[in-house]
Short mmCIF file of C-alpha atoms in Angstrom, two decimals:
data_model
loop_
_atom_site.label_atom_id
_atom_site.label_comp_id
_atom_site.label_asym_id
_atom_site.label_seq_id
_atom_site.Cartn_x
_atom_site.Cartn_y
_atom_site.Cartn_z
CA MET A 470 7.47 38.15 93.13
CA ALA A 471 6.70 40.54 95.97
CA VAL A 472 7.74 39.68 99.51
CA ILE A 473 4.43 39.24 101.34
CA ASP A 474 4.09 41.09 104.64
CA GLU A 475 1.85 39.64 107.32
CA GLN A 476 -0.42 42.68 107.23
CA PRO A 477 -1.94 43.64 103.87
CA LEU A 478 -1.54 47.15 102.54
CA LEU A 479 -5.19 46.94 101.45
CA SER A 480 -7.83 44.58 102.78
CA VAL A 481 -11.25 44.58 101.11
CA ARG A 482 -14.15 42.61 102.57
CA GLY A 483 -17.68 42.14 101.30
CA LEU A 484 -17.46 44.83 98.60
CA THR A 485 -20.85 45.05 96.89
CA ARG A 486 -22.18 47.55 94.37
CA ILE A 487 -25.81 47.41 93.22
CA HIS A 488 -27.14 49.75 90.54
CA GLY A 489 -30.81 50.43 91.19
CA ARG A 490 -33.05 50.40 94.23
CA GLY A 491 -31.98 46.91 95.27
CA CYS A 492 -33.87 44.34 97.31
CA PRO A 493 -33.04 41.75 99.98
CA ARG A 494 -32.66 39.02 97.32
CA CYS A 495 -30.42 40.83 94.82
CA VAL A 496 -27.24 38.97 95.72
CA GLU A 497 -29.02 35.62 96.06
CA LEU A 498 -30.66 35.87 92.63
CA THR A 499 -27.57 36.95 90.69
CA GLY A 500 -24.05 35.77 89.99
CA PRO A 501 -22.40 32.88 88.12
CA ILE A 502 -24.87 30.22 89.27
CA ALA A 503 -27.85 32.35 88.23
CA ASN A 504 -25.89 33.37 85.10
CA THR A 505 -27.07 36.96 85.33
CA ASN A 506 -26.22 40.29 86.93
CA ALA A 507 -29.85 41.41 86.87
CA CYS A 508 -32.09 40.74 89.86
CA SER A 509 -35.31 39.07 88.73
CA GLU A 510 -37.31 40.64 91.58
CA CYS A 511 -36.34 44.31 91.34
CA ASP A 512 -34.41 44.61 88.03
CA SER A 513 -31.38 46.07 89.81
CA ILE A 514 -27.93 45.26 88.42
CA VAL A 515 -25.45 43.68 90.82
CA ALA A 516 -22.13 44.93 89.45
CA CYS A 517 -20.13 43.12 92.13
CA ALA A 518 -20.97 41.33 95.35
CA ASP A 519 -19.12 39.95 98.36
CA VAL A 520 -15.70 40.74 96.90
CA ASP A 521 -12.84 39.96 99.29
CA LEU A 522 -9.24 40.75 98.32
CA ASP A 523 -5.91 41.69 99.84
CA VAL A 524 -2.98 43.59 98.35
CA TYR A 525 0.41 43.46 100.04
CA GLU A 526 3.26 45.97 100.00
CA GLY A 527 5.16 45.78 96.70
CA GLU A 528 2.67 43.34 95.17
CA VAL A 529 0.69 43.52 91.95
CA LEU A 530 -2.74 41.91 92.16
CA GLY A 531 -4.37 41.04 88.84
CA VAL A 532 -8.13 41.05 88.34
CA VAL A 533 -9.29 39.30 85.19
CA GLY A 534 -12.68 38.62 83.65
CA GLU A 535 -14.78 39.38 80.61
CA SER A 536 -16.78 42.57 80.09
CA GLY A 537 -19.46 42.90 82.76
CA SER A 538 -17.62 40.76 85.30
CA GLY A 539 -17.40 43.64 87.79
CA LYS A 540 -13.63 44.05 87.76
CA SER A 541 -13.64 47.75 86.82
CA THR A 542 -16.43 48.42 89.33
CA VAL A 543 -14.10 47.24 92.09
CA LEU A 544 -11.50 49.84 91.08
CA GLN A 545 -14.12 52.58 90.73
CA CYS A 546 -15.33 51.91 94.27
CA LEU A 547 -11.80 51.89 95.67
CA PHE A 548 -10.95 55.19 93.95
CA GLN A 549 -14.24 56.74 95.14
CA ASP A 550 -15.54 57.29 91.61
CA ILE A 551 -18.69 55.47 92.73
CA ALA A 552 -19.94 54.56 96.20
CA PRO A 553 -20.22 50.90 97.20
CA THR A 554 -23.56 49.58 98.41
CA SER A 555 -21.79 47.77 101.25
CA GLY A 556 -18.43 46.44 102.31
CA SER A 557 -15.18 47.76 103.75
CA ALA A 558 -11.70 48.58 102.48
CA MET A 559 -8.94 49.08 105.03
CA LEU A 560 -5.88 50.87 103.66
CA ARG A 561 -2.88 50.76 105.98
CA THR A 562 -1.84 54.33 105.13
CA PHE A 563 -5.33 55.75 105.81
CA ALA A 564 -6.39 56.41 109.43
CA ASP A 565 -3.68 53.98 110.57
CA GLY A 566 -5.64 51.20 108.89
CA GLU A 567 -8.38 51.45 111.52
CA ARG A 568 -11.23 52.81 109.38
CA SER A 569 -12.59 51.84 105.99
CA ILE A 570 -11.82 54.26 103.17
CA PHE A 571 -15.53 54.02 102.34
CA ASP A 572 -16.23 55.88 105.59
CA ALA A 573 -13.98 58.81 104.65
CA ASN A 574 -15.40 62.32 104.84
CA SER A 575 -15.06 64.75 101.94
CA ARG A 576 -11.65 66.05 103.07
CA GLU A 577 -10.34 62.54 103.57
CA ARG A 578 -11.65 61.46 100.17
CA ARG A 579 -9.63 64.24 98.54
CA GLU A 580 -6.58 63.04 100.43
CA LEU A 581 -7.20 59.49 99.27
CA ARG A 582 -7.63 60.44 95.62
CA ASN A 583 -4.85 63.02 95.48
CA ARG A 584 -2.15 61.42 97.62
CA LEU A 585 -2.74 57.86 98.79
CA LEU A 586 -4.32 56.33 95.68
CA ALA A 587 -3.83 56.84 91.96
CA MET A 588 -5.88 55.64 89.00
CA VAL A 589 -4.75 55.01 85.45
CA TYR A 590 -7.95 54.83 83.41
CA GLN A 591 -8.61 52.79 80.29
CA ASN A 592 -9.42 56.00 78.45
CA PRO A 593 -6.77 58.70 79.04
CA ARG A 594 -9.52 61.32 78.68
CA ASP A 595 -10.83 60.21 82.07
CA GLY A 596 -7.48 60.71 83.78
CA LEU A 597 -6.01 63.71 81.94
CA ASN A 598 -7.08 67.21 81.03
CA LEU A 599 -6.22 66.91 77.35
CA MET A 600 -6.20 70.68 76.84
CA VAL A 601 -3.65 71.28 79.60
CA THR A 602 0.01 70.56 78.90
CA ALA A 603 1.59 67.25 79.89
CA GLY A 604 3.60 69.04 82.57
CA GLY A 605 0.52 70.96 83.64
CA ASN A 606 -1.38 67.71 84.24
CA ILE A 607 1.31 66.58 86.64
CA ALA A 608 1.39 70.02 88.27
CA GLU A 609 -2.38 69.79 88.89
CA ARG A 610 -1.82 66.64 90.94
CA LEU A 611 1.04 68.26 92.85
CA LEU A 612 -1.02 71.38 93.54
CA ALA A 613 -3.72 69.15 95.04
CA VAL A 614 -1.27 68.20 97.81
CA ASP A 615 -0.03 71.75 98.41
CA TRP A 616 3.01 72.01 96.17
CA ARG A 617 3.43 75.69 95.27
CA ASN A 618 6.95 76.19 93.90
CA VAL A 619 6.68 76.33 90.11
CA GLY A 620 10.29 75.40 89.51
CA GLN A 621 10.07 72.37 91.75
CA MET A 622 6.86 71.25 90.07
CA ARG A 623 8.47 71.53 86.63
CA ASP A 624 11.43 69.50 87.87
CA LYS A 625 9.08 66.83 89.23
CA ALA A 626 7.08 66.77 85.99
CA SER A 627 10.27 66.56 83.96
CA PHE A 628 11.53 63.66 86.07
CA PHE A 629 8.38 61.55 85.74
CA LEU A 630 7.80 62.32 82.07
CA THR A 631 11.37 61.25 81.37
CA ARG A 632 10.88 58.16 83.54
CA THR A 633 7.80 57.20 81.53
CA GLU A 634 9.61 57.83 78.25
CA VAL A 635 7.69 60.93 77.21
CA PRO A 636 10.10 63.18 75.27
CA ILE A 637 10.91 66.14 77.48
CA ASP A 638 10.41 68.54 74.58
CA ARG A 639 6.72 67.54 74.67
CA MET A 640 6.26 68.61 78.30
CA ASP A 641 4.66 71.91 77.29
CA HIS A 642 2.45 70.32 74.63
CA MET A 643 -1.18 69.31 75.18
CA PRO A 644 -1.92 65.55 75.35
CA ALA A 645 -4.89 66.08 73.00
CA TYR A 646 -2.34 65.95 70.19
CA PHE A 647 -0.41 62.92 71.51
CA SER A 648 -0.80 59.34 70.34
CA GLY A 649 -2.85 56.99 72.54
CA GLY A 650 0.30 55.32 73.82
CA MET A 651 1.90 58.61 74.77
CA GLN A 652 -1.29 59.76 76.48
CA GLN A 653 -1.16 56.63 78.64
CA ARG A 654 2.47 57.35 79.50
CA VAL A 655 1.54 60.87 80.62
CA GLN A 656 -1.31 59.41 82.69
CA ILE A 657 1.10 56.98 84.35
CA ALA A 658 3.54 59.82 85.07
CA LYS A 659 0.71 61.85 86.63
CA ALA A 660 -0.38 58.88 88.74
CA LEU A 661 3.12 58.33 90.13
CA ALA A 662 3.92 61.99 90.87
CA ASN A 663 2.72 61.97 94.50
CA ASN A 664 4.22 58.58 95.38
CA PRO A 665 0.84 56.94 96.08
CA SER A 666 0.47 53.95 98.37
CA LEU A 667 -1.51 52.03 95.76
CA VAL A 668 -1.93 52.44 92.01
CA LEU A 669 -5.09 51.20 90.24
CA LEU A 670 -4.64 50.29 86.57
CA ASP A 671 -7.83 49.77 84.58
CA GLU A 672 -7.40 48.11 81.16
CA LEU A 673 -4.44 50.38 80.44
CA THR A 674 -3.58 48.81 77.05
CA THR A 675 -7.08 48.37 75.64
CA GLY A 676 -7.43 50.16 72.30
CA LEU A 677 -3.69 50.56 71.76
CA ASP A 678 -1.81 49.03 68.84
CA ILE A 679 -0.02 45.77 69.67
CA SER A 680 3.45 47.32 69.39
CA VAL A 681 2.40 50.22 71.62
CA GLN A 682 0.84 47.85 74.16
CA ALA A 683 4.16 46.03 74.55
CA GLY A 684 6.00 49.27 75.26
CA VAL A 685 3.48 50.43 77.86
CA LEU A 686 3.50 47.06 79.62
CA ASP A 687 7.30 46.91 79.67
CA LEU A 688 7.31 50.42 81.15
CA VAL A 689 4.84 49.51 83.91
CA ARG A 690 6.75 46.34 84.78
CA ASP A 691 10.06 48.23 84.91
CA ILE A 692 8.60 51.00 87.12
CA GLN A 693 6.95 48.47 89.42
CA ARG A 694 10.23 46.65 89.95
CA SER A 695 12.23 49.87 90.36
CA TYR A 696 9.92 51.46 92.92
CA GLY A 697 8.39 48.39 94.57
CA LEU A 698 5.02 49.67 93.44
CA SER A 699 1.84 48.21 94.94
CA ALA A 700 -0.90 47.96 92.35
CA ILE A 701 -4.14 46.37 91.23
CA VAL A 702 -4.21 45.63 87.50
CA VAL A 703 -7.58 45.02 85.86
CA SER A 704 -7.62 43.43 82.41
CA HIS A 705 -9.55 41.05 80.19
CA ASP A 706 -6.22 40.16 78.55
CA LEU A 707 -4.52 37.20 80.22
CA SER A 708 -1.14 38.13 78.70
CA VAL A 709 -1.25 41.44 80.62
CA ILE A 710 -2.07 39.64 83.85
CA ARG A 711 0.63 37.02 83.26
CA LEU A 712 3.26 39.70 82.68
CA LEU A 713 2.41 42.02 85.58
CA ALA A 714 0.56 40.22 88.37
CA ASP A 715 1.99 38.27 91.32
CA ARG A 716 -1.44 36.97 92.34
CA THR A 717 -4.68 36.94 90.38
CA ILE A 718 -8.39 36.84 91.08
CA VAL A 719 -10.88 35.80 88.40
CA MET A 720 -14.31 37.44 88.32
CA LYS A 721 -17.53 36.38 86.64
CA MET A 722 -20.93 38.04 86.98
CA GLY A 723 -19.66 40.24 89.80
CA ARG A 724 -18.21 37.40 91.91
CA ILE A 725 -14.73 36.04 92.49
CA VAL A 726 -14.68 32.47 91.19
CA GLU A 727 -10.96 31.69 91.55
CA ALA A 728 -7.90 33.22 93.20
CA GLY A 729 -4.26 32.31 93.63
CA ILE A 730 -0.69 32.75 92.46
CA THR A 731 -0.87 33.97 88.87
CA ASP A 732 1.16 31.11 87.37
CA GLN A 733 -0.98 28.55 89.18
CA VAL A 734 -4.26 30.17 88.15
CA LEU A 735 -3.26 30.44 84.48
CA GLU A 736 -1.35 27.17 84.14
CA ASP A 737 -3.69 24.96 86.18
CA PRO A 738 -7.08 26.69 86.36
CA GLN A 739 -9.62 24.97 88.60
CA HIS A 740 -12.87 26.78 87.89
CA PRO A 741 -14.60 26.00 84.55
CA TYR A 742 -14.85 29.72 83.76
CA THR A 743 -11.11 30.23 84.28
CA GLN A 744 -10.45 27.15 82.17
CA LEU A 745 -12.56 28.68 79.40
CA LEU A 746 -10.69 32.00 79.60
CA VAL A 747 -7.33 30.26 79.43
CA SER A 748 -8.30 27.96 76.56
CA SER A 749 -9.78 30.85 74.60
CA ALA A 750 -6.51 32.78 74.90
CA ALA A 751 -4.33 29.83 73.86
#
């Protein structure tokens, strides 16, 4: 369990993302009570709305929910893959925590994506250039923050590939020819290379064989404990959340319906939707 600082590393308030033109009643007419993400007045899709969350130094926050719950949208907004409709996200290592990362200019967004934040995507093809070597993928991230010494970049790539259990003799091979599990390990190595403040993990074991999933999860847990990594882990799989997350939020139809210490949420769920998720996984 992470030691909770008084000030969060990341504080998100009112995060909302609406796909479509939107209208004043979009949020009111959608969500768990309405049992729909689609606004009946304008046909816009409310991917997430009024999401509040905090992540503390050295903590792993789990976000769980079924497909369409909005959990991946939250990560995409934080990593600047898509723009939020409204809301703020204050990162302590950005602008001294005094401005929302959503207000960043183009130069600051590059800094956020290349140095302060890192994303491990569900599909490695979204996070890796599969036709560039494993070491080259890590070098690309280092180059983005002004590393220029080739020898030092190879040493850094070698260190993180070894740390993520990618055989060093595969460093000069292209990930296109790696297994899915090894591609995820390279993606994790790339994400860690610049020592980011916060790592975002989106369904990192989905589509992997069960035996491979276990290895990847053990690796992430070991790295998190070794480095005191701060992370948000999104998954529909409660076993992933139980293994990795200190605290957990549960999302349905784009809204948070329950939040708390992971063991409490999963052992004594209060919301009917959380109860259904837990019973379905039993």
